[in-house]
Structures are given as C-alpha cells and as structure tokens.
Coordinates of C-alpha atoms in Angstrom, one line a residue:
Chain N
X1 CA 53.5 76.7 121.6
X2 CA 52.8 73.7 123.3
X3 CA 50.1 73.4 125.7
X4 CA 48.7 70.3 128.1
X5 CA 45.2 70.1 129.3
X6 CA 43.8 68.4 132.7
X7 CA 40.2 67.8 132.2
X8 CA 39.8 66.6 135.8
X9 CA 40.0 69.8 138.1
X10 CA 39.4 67.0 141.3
X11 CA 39.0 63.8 141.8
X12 CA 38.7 61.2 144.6
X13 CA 39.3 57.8 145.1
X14 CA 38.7 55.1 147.9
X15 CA 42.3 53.6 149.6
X16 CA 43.4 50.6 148.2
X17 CA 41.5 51.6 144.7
X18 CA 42.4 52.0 141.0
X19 CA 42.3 55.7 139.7
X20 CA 43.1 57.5 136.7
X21 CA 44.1 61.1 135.9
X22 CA 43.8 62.2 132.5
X23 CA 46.1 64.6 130.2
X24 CA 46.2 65.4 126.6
X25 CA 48.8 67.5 124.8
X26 CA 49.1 69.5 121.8
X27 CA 52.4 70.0 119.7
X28 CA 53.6 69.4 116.5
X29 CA 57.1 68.0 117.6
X30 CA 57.9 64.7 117.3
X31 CA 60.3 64.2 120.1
X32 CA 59.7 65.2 123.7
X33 CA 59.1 63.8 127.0
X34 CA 55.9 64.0 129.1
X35 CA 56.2 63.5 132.9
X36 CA 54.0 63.4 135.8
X37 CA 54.8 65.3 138.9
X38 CA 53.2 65.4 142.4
X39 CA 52.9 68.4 144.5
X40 CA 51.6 67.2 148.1
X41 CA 50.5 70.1 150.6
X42 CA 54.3 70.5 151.4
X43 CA 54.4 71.8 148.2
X44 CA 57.4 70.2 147.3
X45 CA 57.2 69.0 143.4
X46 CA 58.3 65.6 143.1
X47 CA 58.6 63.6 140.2
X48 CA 56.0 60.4 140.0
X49 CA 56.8 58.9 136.1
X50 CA 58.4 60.0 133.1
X51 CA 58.1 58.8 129.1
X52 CA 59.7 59.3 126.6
X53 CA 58.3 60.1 123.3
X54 CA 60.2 58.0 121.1
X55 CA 59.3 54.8 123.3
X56 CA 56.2 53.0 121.9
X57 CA 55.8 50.9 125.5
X58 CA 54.3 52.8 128.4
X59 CA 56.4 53.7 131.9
X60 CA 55.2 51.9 134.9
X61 CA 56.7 52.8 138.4
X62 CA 55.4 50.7 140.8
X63 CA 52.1 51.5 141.6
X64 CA 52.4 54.3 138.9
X65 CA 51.8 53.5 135.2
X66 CA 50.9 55.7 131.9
X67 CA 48.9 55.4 128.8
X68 CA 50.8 56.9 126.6
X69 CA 48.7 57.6 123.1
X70 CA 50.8 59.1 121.0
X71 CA 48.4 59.6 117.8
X72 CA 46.0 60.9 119.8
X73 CA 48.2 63.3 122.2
X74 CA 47.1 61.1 125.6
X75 CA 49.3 60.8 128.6
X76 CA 47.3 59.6 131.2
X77 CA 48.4 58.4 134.9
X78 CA 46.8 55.2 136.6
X79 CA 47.5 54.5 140.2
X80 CA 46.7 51.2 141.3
X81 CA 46.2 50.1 145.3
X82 CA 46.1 54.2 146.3
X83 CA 47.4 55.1 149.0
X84 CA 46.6 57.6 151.8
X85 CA 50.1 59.1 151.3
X86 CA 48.8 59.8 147.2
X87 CA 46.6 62.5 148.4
X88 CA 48.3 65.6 146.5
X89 CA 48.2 67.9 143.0
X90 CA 49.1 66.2 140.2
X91 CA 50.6 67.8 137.2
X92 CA 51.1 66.9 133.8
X93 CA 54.1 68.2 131.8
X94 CA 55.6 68.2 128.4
X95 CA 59.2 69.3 128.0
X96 CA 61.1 70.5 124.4
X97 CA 64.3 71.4 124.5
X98 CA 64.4 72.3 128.2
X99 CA 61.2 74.3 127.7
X100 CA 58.8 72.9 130.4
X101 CA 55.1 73.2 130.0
X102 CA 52.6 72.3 133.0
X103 CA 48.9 71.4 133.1
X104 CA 46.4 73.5 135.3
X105 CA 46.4 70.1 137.5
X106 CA 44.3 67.3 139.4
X107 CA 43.8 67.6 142.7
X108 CA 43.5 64.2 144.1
X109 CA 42.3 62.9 147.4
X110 CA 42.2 59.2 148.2
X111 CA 39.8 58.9 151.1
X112 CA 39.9 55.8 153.6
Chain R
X1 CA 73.0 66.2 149.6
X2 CA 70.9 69.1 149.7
X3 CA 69.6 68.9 146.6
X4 CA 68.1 72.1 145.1
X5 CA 68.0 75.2 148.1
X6 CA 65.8 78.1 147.2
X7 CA 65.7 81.5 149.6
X8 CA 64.2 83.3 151.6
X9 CA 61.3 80.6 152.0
X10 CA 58.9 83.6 153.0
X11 CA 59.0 87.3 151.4
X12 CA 56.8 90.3 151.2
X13 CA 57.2 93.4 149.5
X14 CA 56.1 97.1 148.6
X15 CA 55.2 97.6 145.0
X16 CA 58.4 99.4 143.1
X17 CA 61.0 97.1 145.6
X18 CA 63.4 95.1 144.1
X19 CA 65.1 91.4 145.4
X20 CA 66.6 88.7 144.2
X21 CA 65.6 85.3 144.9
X22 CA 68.6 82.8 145.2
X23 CA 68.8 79.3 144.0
X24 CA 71.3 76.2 144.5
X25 CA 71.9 73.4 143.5
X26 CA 74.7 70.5 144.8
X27 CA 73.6 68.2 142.0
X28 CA 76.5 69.2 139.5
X29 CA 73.4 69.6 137.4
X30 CA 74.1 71.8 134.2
X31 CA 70.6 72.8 133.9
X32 CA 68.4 75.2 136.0
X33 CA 65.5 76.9 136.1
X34 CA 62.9 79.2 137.2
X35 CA 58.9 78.8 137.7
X36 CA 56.1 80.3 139.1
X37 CA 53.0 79.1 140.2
X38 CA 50.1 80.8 140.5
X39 CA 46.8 79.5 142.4
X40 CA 44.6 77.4 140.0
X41 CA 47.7 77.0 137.7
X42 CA 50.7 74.9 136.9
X43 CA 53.8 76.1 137.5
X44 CA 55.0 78.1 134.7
X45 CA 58.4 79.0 133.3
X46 CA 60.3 82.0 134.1
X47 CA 64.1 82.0 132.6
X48 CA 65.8 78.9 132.2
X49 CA 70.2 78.6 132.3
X50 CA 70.9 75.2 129.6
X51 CA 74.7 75.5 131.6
X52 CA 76.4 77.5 132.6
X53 CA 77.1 81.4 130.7
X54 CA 73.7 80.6 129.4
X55 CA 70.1 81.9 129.8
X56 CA 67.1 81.8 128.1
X57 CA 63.8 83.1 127.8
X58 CA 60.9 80.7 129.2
X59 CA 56.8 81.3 128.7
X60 CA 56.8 84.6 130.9
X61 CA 60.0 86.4 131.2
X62 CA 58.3 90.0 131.5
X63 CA 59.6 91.7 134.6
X64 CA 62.3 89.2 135.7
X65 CA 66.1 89.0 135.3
X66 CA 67.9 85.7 135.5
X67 CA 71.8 85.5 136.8
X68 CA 73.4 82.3 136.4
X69 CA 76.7 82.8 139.0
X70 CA 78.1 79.7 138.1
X71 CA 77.8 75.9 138.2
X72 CA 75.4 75.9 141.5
X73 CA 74.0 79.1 141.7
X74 CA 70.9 80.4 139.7
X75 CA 69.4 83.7 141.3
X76 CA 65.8 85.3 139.7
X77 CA 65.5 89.3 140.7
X78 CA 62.6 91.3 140.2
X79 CA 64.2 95.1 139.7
X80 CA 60.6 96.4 140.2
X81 CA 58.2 94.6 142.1
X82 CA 54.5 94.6 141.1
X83 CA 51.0 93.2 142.6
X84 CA 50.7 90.6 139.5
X85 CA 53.9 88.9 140.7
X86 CA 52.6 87.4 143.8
X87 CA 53.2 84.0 143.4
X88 CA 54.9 80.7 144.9
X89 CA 58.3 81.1 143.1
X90 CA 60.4 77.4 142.3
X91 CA 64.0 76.6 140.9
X92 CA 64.7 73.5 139.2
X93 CA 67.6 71.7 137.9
X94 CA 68.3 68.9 135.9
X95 CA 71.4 67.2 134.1
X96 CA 70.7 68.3 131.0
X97 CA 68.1 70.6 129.5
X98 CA 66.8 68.1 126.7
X99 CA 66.3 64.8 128.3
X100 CA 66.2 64.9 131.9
X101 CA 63.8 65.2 134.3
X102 CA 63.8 68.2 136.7
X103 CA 64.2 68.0 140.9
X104 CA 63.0 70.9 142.5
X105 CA 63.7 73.0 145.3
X106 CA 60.9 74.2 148.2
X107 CA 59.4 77.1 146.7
X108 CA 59.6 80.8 147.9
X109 CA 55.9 82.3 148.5
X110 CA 55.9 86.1 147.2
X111 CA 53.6 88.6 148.3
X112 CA 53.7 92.1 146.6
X113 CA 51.4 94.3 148.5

C-alpha cells in the first residue's frame, strides 16, 4: 500500500517570505501523480499543484512550485512571497489508479 | 456551476441509526468519491465509483455502502451507525479516475453519539 509522510506537523512563516513544506512517499509503482491540496478553515479542499510522475521537470503555479525527487520519493511544496490568504492545512497526496492516499498534513500559518 | 454539492452540511446521530449522505456533482465528471477525515489525519478514502455502474473499495470501506445513482449522483450510507464514524465526511470527483485531479465538495461533519 502506498503511504505519504508529512514530517512538519506546523510551521510558520513571516508574509512576504519563502517557505517550504516537506513530503516523501513510498510505493513501488512507477507511474502516479502526487498533488498538493489546501484545506483553509472553511474546510473546503482545494487543489494548490499537481505533478505528474512521468515528467522529469517540476510543476510551478505561480507562487507555488515543487521539488519533485523521484529517486528519493520527495514531493516537496515551496511558496514564495506568502501570503496572509496561505494560512491553511496542507496536504500531500499520491493517487494510483483513482486510489487517493493523503498525508497527516502541515498546518501552516503565515504571520504578518 | 455548482460544482460538487454534498448534504446535509450538519448531522448527528444515535448509535445503531442509519442515513445516507448525498453527493452531486454538475461537472459531467465520470469519477467520484468518498473520504473521511478524521482530526489529526488526512482525508482518507471510503468507496470510490471509476463511472458510472461502478464502485470500488477504497482504504476503509468497513461499515459503509456506496450507491452510484447515475452520472451526477454518488450517495455514502451508513446502515448502522457507530461512535468510531464521527468524522467530517467529503465527496470528490474528477474526470477520470487515473489522471485527474479531484474537486471537492464542502464536507458533511458527523457526530454519532
């Protein structure tokens, strides 16, 4: 069974500051997709950056970017110039086949 | 568009009642599923639907039954309700189940007292 790890129960950040969120993976598969979702105290989940396995170059969504390390089962999430507004859980999440798996999460609060 | 409509939004029950949690989606999406999340945890999955005449089994499955009405319409019922299923309940959907990223609805919150 697949499973994803967030080492980082909380962290903090200063606005307008660079932070990164950390998530590492275990499966034996070869072709997946990881994604990052964000979960703000509305609880709505919303989807922050995908990547896809297969691609060697990392996603980047604006102010949202990834490290993907496929060798070594890595999928972290940098946001650059944070944001108030980025205050929120962050999940990482690895998908087979339909088969979502999510992280425990991050619980990040950029602080002004 | 909606997007992905989940209710009730708020339910509590006795232990031993049963209810059905209804899910839709105006996305034409062929996928949907079913999560819970638990405090402390990611959301896990329940059932999932691939399209449509099709469900199957997710990470924890024990004590749920899936319907998948048609096209737009996922529902989740719980035929006897226990304590360990308190939880913040979410549908999903996506295009397909392979490839594409899943949009999901507002969450029901569950108590079972």
């Amino acid at each position: 069974a697949q499973t994803v790890t967030q080492s980082q129960p909380e962290m903090s950040v200063q606005e307008a500051e660079t932070v990164t969120l950390s998530c590492t993976y275990d499966t034996s598969e070869s072709n997946y997709y990881l994604f990052w979702y964000k979960q703000p105290p509305s609880r709505q989940m919303i989807l922050v950056i995908r990547q896809e396995a297969y691609k060697q170059q990392n996603a980047t969504e604006n102010r949202f970017s990834v490290n993907f390390q496929k060798a070594a089962k890595s999928f972290s999430l940098k946001i650059s110039d944070s944001q108030l507004g980025d205050t929120a859980m962050y999940f990482c999440a690895f998908m087979k086949r339909g088969d979502m798996r999510f992280g425990a999460g991050t619980r990040l609060t950029v602080k002004p | 568009n909606a997007g992905v409509t989940q209710t009730p939004k708020f339910q509590v029950l006795k232990t031993g009642q049963s209810m059905t949690l209804q899910c839709a989606q105006d996305m034409n999406h062929n996928s949907m599923y079913w999560y819970r999340q638990d405090p402390g945890m990611g959301l896990r999955l329940i059932y999932y639907s691939a399209s449509e005449g099709t469900t199957d089994k997710g990470e924890v499955p024990n004590g749920y039954n899936v319907s998948r009405l048609n096209k737009r319409e996922f529902s989740l019922r719980l035929e006897s309700a226990a304590p360990s299923q308190t939880s913040v309940y979410f549908c999903a959907s996506s295009v397909r189940d392979r490839v594409d990223e899943q949009y999901f609805g507002p969450g029901t919150r569950l108590t079972v007292t």
